[in-house]
Amino acid sequence: MNHSTLLNRIVDLSIPLLNKIPQSIFHEKPSLEKWSKKEILGHLIDSAFNNHRRVMRSLDQNDLNFDGYNQNLWVATNNYQGRTHLDVITLWESCNKHFANAIDQIGQDHVNKLTTNHNFHLIGMHAIAEGSKANLSYLIWDYINHLEHHLSQIIPNYHRINEAAPNLES
């Protein structure tokens, strides 16, 4: 299954499950320092925006070096906790559908082009060694894996469907 189809499938399967979570549980913070389920979903919105930007920037550059971002600051500044859970769910769905559409429009040659010029050791959830082979497919896979990691924190008994990491040996 390609990345855009997989991302759309995850979103489509998750929306009814997210909508079943009572607003009080979605809003509850385990502690002052920990994010609520709503804030975790907000973090996934920020991640989608950042990774969409990274994928789009890759079209204009010869490397895969991208900026990171201050996750806690973004979640606080975007005030996901102060928004309705329907607003956060709707935004999460829309930005991931938009990201999936963008992924679908990019040629596979570009997505699969290997390079050692990347900073995935700094920005990836599953960091790979600096100077090792990587491609845009790996970045997208890592985003989807990150997405499902957090969905399993939000949705009771969430079952991941993401496939294994792309082969970077070719």
Tab-separated table of C-alpha atoms in Angstrom:
chain	number	residue	atom	x	y	z
A	1	MET	CA	0.000	0.000	0.000
A	2	ASN	CA	1.454	3.390	-0.921
A	3	HIS	CA	1.942	6.135	1.658
A	4	SER	CA	-0.998	8.325	0.615
A	5	THR	CA	-3.436	5.397	0.576
A	6	LEU	CA	-2.146	4.250	3.955
A	7	LEU	CA	-2.438	7.724	5.486
A	8	ASN	CA	-5.980	8.148	4.150
A	9	ARG	CA	-6.931	4.715	5.493
A	10	ILE	CA	-5.572	5.524	8.958
A	11	VAL	CA	-7.500	8.806	9.011
A	12	ASP	CA	-10.722	7.205	7.768
A	13	LEU	CA	-10.518	4.418	10.353
A	14	SER	CA	-9.590	6.793	13.185
A	15	ILE	CA	-12.242	9.500	12.783
A	16	PRO	CA	-15.185	7.447	14.129
A	17	LEU	CA	-12.989	6.171	16.977
A	18	LEU	CA	-11.888	9.698	17.889
A	19	ASN	CA	-15.491	10.922	17.784
A	20	LYS	CA	-16.506	8.193	20.265
A	21	ILE	CA	-14.135	9.504	22.938
A	22	PRO	CA	-16.134	11.551	25.472
A	23	GLN	CA	-15.096	15.210	25.484
A	24	SER	CA	-14.264	15.027	29.214
A	25	ILE	CA	-11.751	12.209	28.583
A	26	PHE	CA	-10.385	13.918	25.469
A	27	HIS	CA	-9.789	17.088	27.526
A	28	GLU	CA	-8.364	15.455	30.687
A	29	LYS	CA	-4.675	16.097	31.421
A	30	PRO	CA	-2.865	13.295	33.313
A	31	SER	CA	-0.736	16.008	34.985
A	32	LEU	CA	0.165	19.653	34.418
A	33	GLU	CA	3.244	18.654	32.402
A	34	LYS	CA	1.532	15.982	30.273
A	35	TRP	CA	-0.616	16.575	27.232
A	36	SER	CA	-4.300	15.677	27.144
A	37	LYS	CA	-5.547	13.440	24.333
A	38	LYS	CA	-6.740	16.630	22.641
A	39	GLU	CA	-3.260	18.151	22.894
A	40	ILE	CA	-1.662	14.952	21.572
A	41	LEU	CA	-3.960	15.186	18.545
A	42	GLY	CA	-2.997	18.860	18.277
A	43	HIS	CA	0.657	17.822	18.279
A	44	LEU	CA	-0.187	15.506	15.374
A	45	ILE	CA	-1.680	18.493	13.531
A	46	ASP	CA	1.564	20.421	14.034
A	47	SER	CA	3.518	17.366	12.893
A	48	ALA	CA	1.376	17.069	9.750
A	49	PHE	CA	1.949	20.736	8.911
A	50	ASN	CA	5.702	20.414	9.444
A	51	ASN	CA	6.037	17.197	7.481
A	52	HIS	CA	3.869	18.493	4.645
A	53	ARG	CA	6.203	21.495	4.453
A	54	ARG	CA	9.255	19.210	4.480
A	55	VAL	CA	7.887	17.086	1.644
A	56	MET	CA	7.019	20.161	-0.409
A	57	ARG	CA	10.424	21.751	0.258
A	58	SER	CA	12.112	18.560	-0.928
A	59	LEU	CA	10.856	19.385	-4.426
A	60	ASP	CA	13.066	22.506	-4.525
A	61	GLN	CA	16.236	21.253	-2.864
A	62	ASN	CA	18.925	18.644	-3.473
A	63	ASP	CA	19.038	17.310	0.080
A	64	LEU	CA	16.693	16.141	2.808
A	65	ASN	CA	17.760	18.534	5.571
A	66	PHE	CA	14.816	20.154	7.322
A	67	ASP	CA	14.119	22.314	10.354
A	68	GLY	CA	12.783	20.868	13.571
A	69	TYR	CA	10.272	22.683	15.774
A	70	ASN	CA	9.530	23.244	19.463
A	71	GLN	CA	6.663	20.797	19.981
A	72	ASN	CA	5.615	21.994	23.433
A	73	LEU	CA	5.621	25.639	22.356
A	74	TRP	CA	3.550	24.882	19.268
A	75	VAL	CA	0.955	22.866	21.215
A	76	ALA	CA	0.673	25.622	23.838
A	77	THR	CA	0.562	28.461	21.292
A	78	ASN	CA	-2.054	26.740	19.150
A	79	ASN	CA	-4.156	26.293	22.316
A	80	TYR	CA	-5.585	22.924	21.365
A	81	GLN	CA	-6.679	22.442	24.974
A	82	GLY	CA	-8.925	25.521	24.728
A	83	ARG	CA	-10.613	24.418	21.507
A	84	THR	CA	-13.533	22.053	21.095
A	85	HIS	CA	-12.622	18.462	20.475
A	86	LEU	CA	-14.649	18.559	17.245
A	87	ASP	CA	-12.521	21.481	15.980
A	88	VAL	CA	-9.295	19.605	16.733
A	89	ILE	CA	-10.521	16.343	15.169
A	90	THR	CA	-11.758	18.144	12.040
A	91	LEU	CA	-8.484	20.031	11.610
A	92	TRP	CA	-6.465	16.823	12.133
A	93	GLU	CA	-8.537	15.051	9.483
A	94	SER	CA	-8.272	17.915	6.990
A	95	CYS	CA	-4.533	18.478	7.272
A	96	ASN	CA	-3.763	14.750	6.970
A	97	LYS	CA	-6.039	14.389	3.934
A	98	HIS	CA	-4.272	17.408	2.414
A	99	PHE	CA	-0.872	15.867	3.201
A	100	ALA	CA	-1.934	12.519	1.687
A	101	ASN	CA	-3.043	14.290	-1.490
A	102	ALA	CA	0.321	16.064	-1.768
A	103	ILE	CA	2.191	12.783	-1.248
A	104	ASP	CA	0.096	11.196	-3.999
A	105	GLN	CA	1.069	13.912	-6.494
A	106	ILE	CA	4.833	13.496	-6.084
A	107	GLY	CA	6.583	11.177	-8.494
A	108	GLN	CA	7.915	7.903	-7.120
A	109	ASP	CA	11.372	8.626	-8.530
A	110	HIS	CA	11.569	11.660	-6.254
A	111	VAL	CA	10.107	9.833	-3.248
A	112	ASN	CA	12.514	6.905	-3.617
A	113	LYS	CA	15.690	8.822	-4.575
A	114	LEU	CA	18.392	7.837	-2.077
A	115	THR	CA	20.740	10.347	-0.499
A	116	THR	CA	23.169	10.495	2.398
A	117	ASN	CA	22.596	14.253	2.718
A	118	HIS	CA	19.799	14.344	5.313
A	119	ASN	CA	19.231	15.152	8.977
A	120	PHE	CA	16.832	12.333	9.858
A	121	HIS	CA	19.104	11.530	12.799
A	122	LEU	CA	17.878	14.845	14.278
A	123	ILE	CA	14.248	15.129	13.180
A	124	GLY	CA	12.992	11.552	12.879
A	125	MET	CA	11.047	9.620	15.480
A	126	HIS	CA	13.002	6.569	14.349
A	127	ALA	CA	16.289	8.306	13.754
A	128	ILE	CA	18.708	6.739	11.329
A	129	ALA	CA	22.438	7.276	11.393
A	130	GLU	CA	23.880	10.487	10.051
A	131	GLY	CA	25.327	9.862	6.594
A	132	SER	CA	23.390	6.640	6.019
A	133	LYS	CA	21.190	6.239	2.959
A	134	ALA	CA	17.702	7.699	3.233
A	135	ASN	CA	14.913	8.998	1.040
A	136	LEU	CA	11.665	10.908	1.213
A	137	SER	CA	9.798	7.621	1.514
A	138	TYR	CA	11.546	7.046	4.842
A	139	LEU	CA	10.522	10.512	6.102
A	140	ILE	CA	6.888	9.858	5.162
A	141	TRP	CA	6.978	6.369	6.700
A	142	ASP	CA	8.452	7.840	9.887
A	143	TYR	CA	5.672	10.462	9.987
A	144	ILE	CA	2.986	7.779	9.630
A	145	ASN	CA	4.681	5.640	12.275
A	146	HIS	CA	4.791	8.675	14.602
A	147	LEU	CA	1.122	9.333	13.868
A	148	GLU	CA	0.122	5.797	14.808
A	149	HIS	CA	2.303	5.855	17.924
A	150	HIS	CA	0.295	8.813	19.205
A	151	LEU	CA	-3.058	7.482	17.989
A	152	SER	CA	-2.404	4.453	20.197
A	153	GLN	CA	-2.096	6.881	23.139
A	154	ILE	CA	-5.416	8.523	22.276
A	155	ILE	CA	-7.650	5.703	21.021
A	156	PRO	CA	-8.252	2.716	23.319
A	157	ASN	CA	-7.070	-0.563	21.721
A	158	TYR	CA	-5.824	1.179	18.577
A	159	HIS	CA	-4.310	-1.315	16.104
A	160	ARG	CA	-1.470	-0.026	13.939
A	161	ILE	CA	-1.594	-0.717	10.226
A	162	ASN	CA	1.631	0.967	9.077
A	163	GLU	CA	3.953	-1.269	7.129
A	164	ALA	CA	7.635	-1.895	7.734
A	165	ALA	CA	10.156	0.855	7.035
A	166	PRO	CA	11.159	1.265	3.391
A	167	ASN	CA	14.236	-0.594	2.159
A	168	LEU	CA	17.124	1.883	2.032
A	169	GLU	CA	19.707	-0.546	0.652
A	170	SER	CA	18.911	-0.134	-3.048
